[in-house]
Amino acid sequence: QVEVVESGGGSVQAGGSLRLSCTLSGRSFSSFAMAWFRQAPGQDREFVSAISWSGGMSFYADSVKGRFTISRDNTKRTVWLQMNDLKPEDTAVYYCAADHRLNQRVATAQYEYDYWGQGTQVTVSS
């Protein structure tokens, strides 16, 4: 059984940084593209960033481009989201998701992802 677990959320002031981590167990981590989504109160869940199984391709939402960096280490079965220059509008529950694919494509649609974590709260105060 595949399990996806996020960690690293918390509260920071605007301009600060946080690093989220996500681990996957139960299947080969390197057979999954990984992504981060987020959901703010009263809003739909939205795509943030994704990375291919090899790490060779990544993609970002325009709202986080230049501030967030996604990376992975297949030997550690972990994907990270480094978030810098955080803004109050980044406040949300952040979800890690796994998409079982072995090409270099990264998907932005939620339905493409097979497994989801429980989410971790990120709160940015002004």
Short mmCIF file of C-alpha atoms in Angstrom, two decimals:
data_model
loop_
_atom_site.label_atom_id
_atom_site.label_comp_id
_atom_site.label_asym_id
_atom_site.label_seq_id
_atom_site.Cartn_x
_atom_site.Cartn_y
_atom_site.Cartn_z
CA GLN A 1 0.00 0.00 0.00
CA VAL A 2 1.38 3.35 -1.02
CA GLU A 3 1.63 6.02 1.65
CA VAL A 4 2.52 9.67 1.04
CA VAL A 5 3.48 11.77 4.06
CA GLU A 6 4.25 15.49 4.15
CA SER A 7 6.10 17.40 6.84
CA GLY A 8 7.68 20.79 7.38
CA GLY A 9 4.72 23.14 7.47
CA GLY A 10 4.47 25.93 10.00
CA SER A 11 3.99 29.64 10.55
CA VAL A 12 6.32 32.32 9.25
CA GLN A 13 6.26 36.02 8.59
CA ALA A 14 6.11 37.42 5.10
CA GLY A 15 9.49 37.22 3.42
CA GLY A 16 10.46 34.13 5.35
CA SER A 17 11.21 30.62 4.16
CA LEU A 18 10.01 27.09 4.78
CA ARG A 19 10.97 23.73 3.33
CA LEU A 20 8.34 21.05 2.94
CA SER A 21 9.29 17.40 2.70
CA CYS A 22 7.35 14.47 1.33
CA THR A 23 8.15 10.78 1.48
CA LEU A 24 6.54 7.90 -0.36
CA SER A 25 6.54 4.31 0.80
CA GLY A 26 5.04 1.10 -0.46
CA ARG A 27 6.28 1.23 -4.05
CA SER A 28 9.39 2.30 -5.89
CA PHE A 29 9.71 6.06 -5.36
CA SER A 30 11.62 6.49 -8.60
CA SER A 31 8.63 5.32 -10.64
CA PHE A 32 6.58 8.35 -9.62
CA ALA A 33 6.47 11.92 -10.76
CA MET A 34 5.77 14.04 -7.70
CA ALA A 35 3.90 17.27 -7.20
CA TRP A 36 2.75 19.81 -4.68
CA PHE A 37 -0.73 21.28 -4.62
CA ARG A 38 -2.25 23.70 -2.14
CA GLN A 39 -5.68 24.68 -0.92
CA ALA A 40 -6.44 27.96 0.78
CA PRO A 41 -9.57 28.36 2.93
CA GLY A 42 -12.67 28.65 0.78
CA GLN A 43 -10.75 28.03 -2.42
CA ASP A 44 -10.20 25.11 -4.76
CA ARG A 45 -7.03 23.08 -4.55
CA GLU A 46 -4.47 24.37 -7.03
CA PHE A 47 -1.26 23.16 -8.62
CA VAL A 48 2.01 24.52 -7.22
CA SER A 49 4.89 22.52 -8.67
CA ALA A 50 5.83 19.12 -10.08
CA ILE A 51 8.98 17.16 -10.84
CA SER A 52 9.56 14.16 -13.09
CA TRP A 53 10.65 10.79 -11.77
CA SER A 54 14.29 11.49 -12.60
CA GLY A 55 14.27 15.10 -11.47
CA GLY A 56 15.16 16.15 -14.99
CA MET A 57 12.02 18.17 -15.54
CA SER A 58 10.13 20.48 -13.23
CA PHE A 59 7.26 22.90 -13.60
CA TYR A 60 5.87 25.72 -11.50
CA ALA A 61 2.69 27.71 -11.23
CA ASP A 62 3.23 31.32 -12.24
CA SER A 63 2.35 32.46 -8.73
CA VAL A 64 5.38 30.71 -7.20
CA LYS A 65 7.90 30.80 -10.04
CA GLY A 66 11.19 32.27 -8.89
CA ARG A 67 10.33 31.81 -5.21
CA PHE A 68 9.73 28.07 -4.83
CA THR A 69 12.05 25.23 -5.84
CA ILE A 70 11.10 21.58 -6.10
CA SER A 71 13.74 18.86 -5.83
CA ARG A 72 13.99 15.17 -5.11
CA ASP A 73 16.41 12.48 -4.03
CA ASN A 74 15.33 9.02 -5.12
CA THR A 75 17.81 7.36 -2.78
CA LYS A 76 16.05 9.06 0.14
CA ARG A 77 12.55 8.56 -1.33
CA THR A 78 11.94 12.23 -0.67
CA VAL A 79 10.75 15.30 -2.56
CA TRP A 80 11.15 18.80 -1.17
CA LEU A 81 9.54 22.14 -1.81
CA GLN A 82 11.79 25.02 -0.80
CA MET A 83 9.64 28.10 -0.36
CA ASN A 84 11.36 31.49 -0.17
CA ASP A 85 10.02 35.03 0.02
CA LEU A 86 6.73 33.73 1.34
CA LYS A 87 3.66 35.93 1.03
CA PRO A 88 0.39 35.91 2.96
CA GLU A 89 -1.35 34.59 -0.15
CA ASP A 90 0.81 31.45 0.10
CA THR A 91 -1.14 30.49 3.22
CA ALA A 92 -2.76 27.13 2.54
CA VAL A 93 -2.71 23.44 3.26
CA TYR A 94 -0.01 21.96 1.04
CA TYR A 95 -0.50 18.48 -0.36
CA CYS A 96 2.07 16.15 -1.85
CA ALA A 97 0.90 13.90 -4.67
CA ALA A 98 2.38 11.01 -6.64
CA ASP A 99 1.78 10.16 -10.30
CA HIS A 100 2.96 6.75 -11.44
CA ARG A 101 4.73 7.44 -14.73
CA LEU A 102 8.16 6.85 -16.21
CA ASN A 103 8.29 9.45 -18.95
CA GLN A 104 9.60 12.96 -18.37
CA ARG A 105 6.21 14.58 -18.52
CA VAL A 106 4.94 16.35 -15.43
CA ALA A 107 1.22 16.82 -14.97
CA THR A 108 -0.55 19.79 -13.46
CA ALA A 109 -4.06 18.32 -13.21
CA GLN A 110 -5.13 16.74 -9.96
CA TYR A 111 -6.81 13.78 -11.64
CA GLU A 112 -3.43 12.68 -13.01
CA TYR A 113 -2.16 11.93 -9.51
CA ASP A 114 -2.75 8.53 -7.97
CA TYR A 115 -1.75 9.03 -4.35
CA TRP A 116 -2.06 11.95 -1.96
CA GLY A 117 -0.75 12.90 1.44
CA GLN A 118 -2.84 14.28 4.27
CA GLY A 119 -1.52 17.83 3.88
CA THR A 120 0.57 20.19 5.95
CA GLN A 121 -0.45 23.70 6.97
CA VAL A 122 1.59 26.72 5.91
CA THR A 123 0.63 30.06 7.41
CA VAL A 124 2.29 33.31 6.35
CA SER A 125 1.56 36.43 8.37
CA SER A 126 2.02 39.97 7.15
#
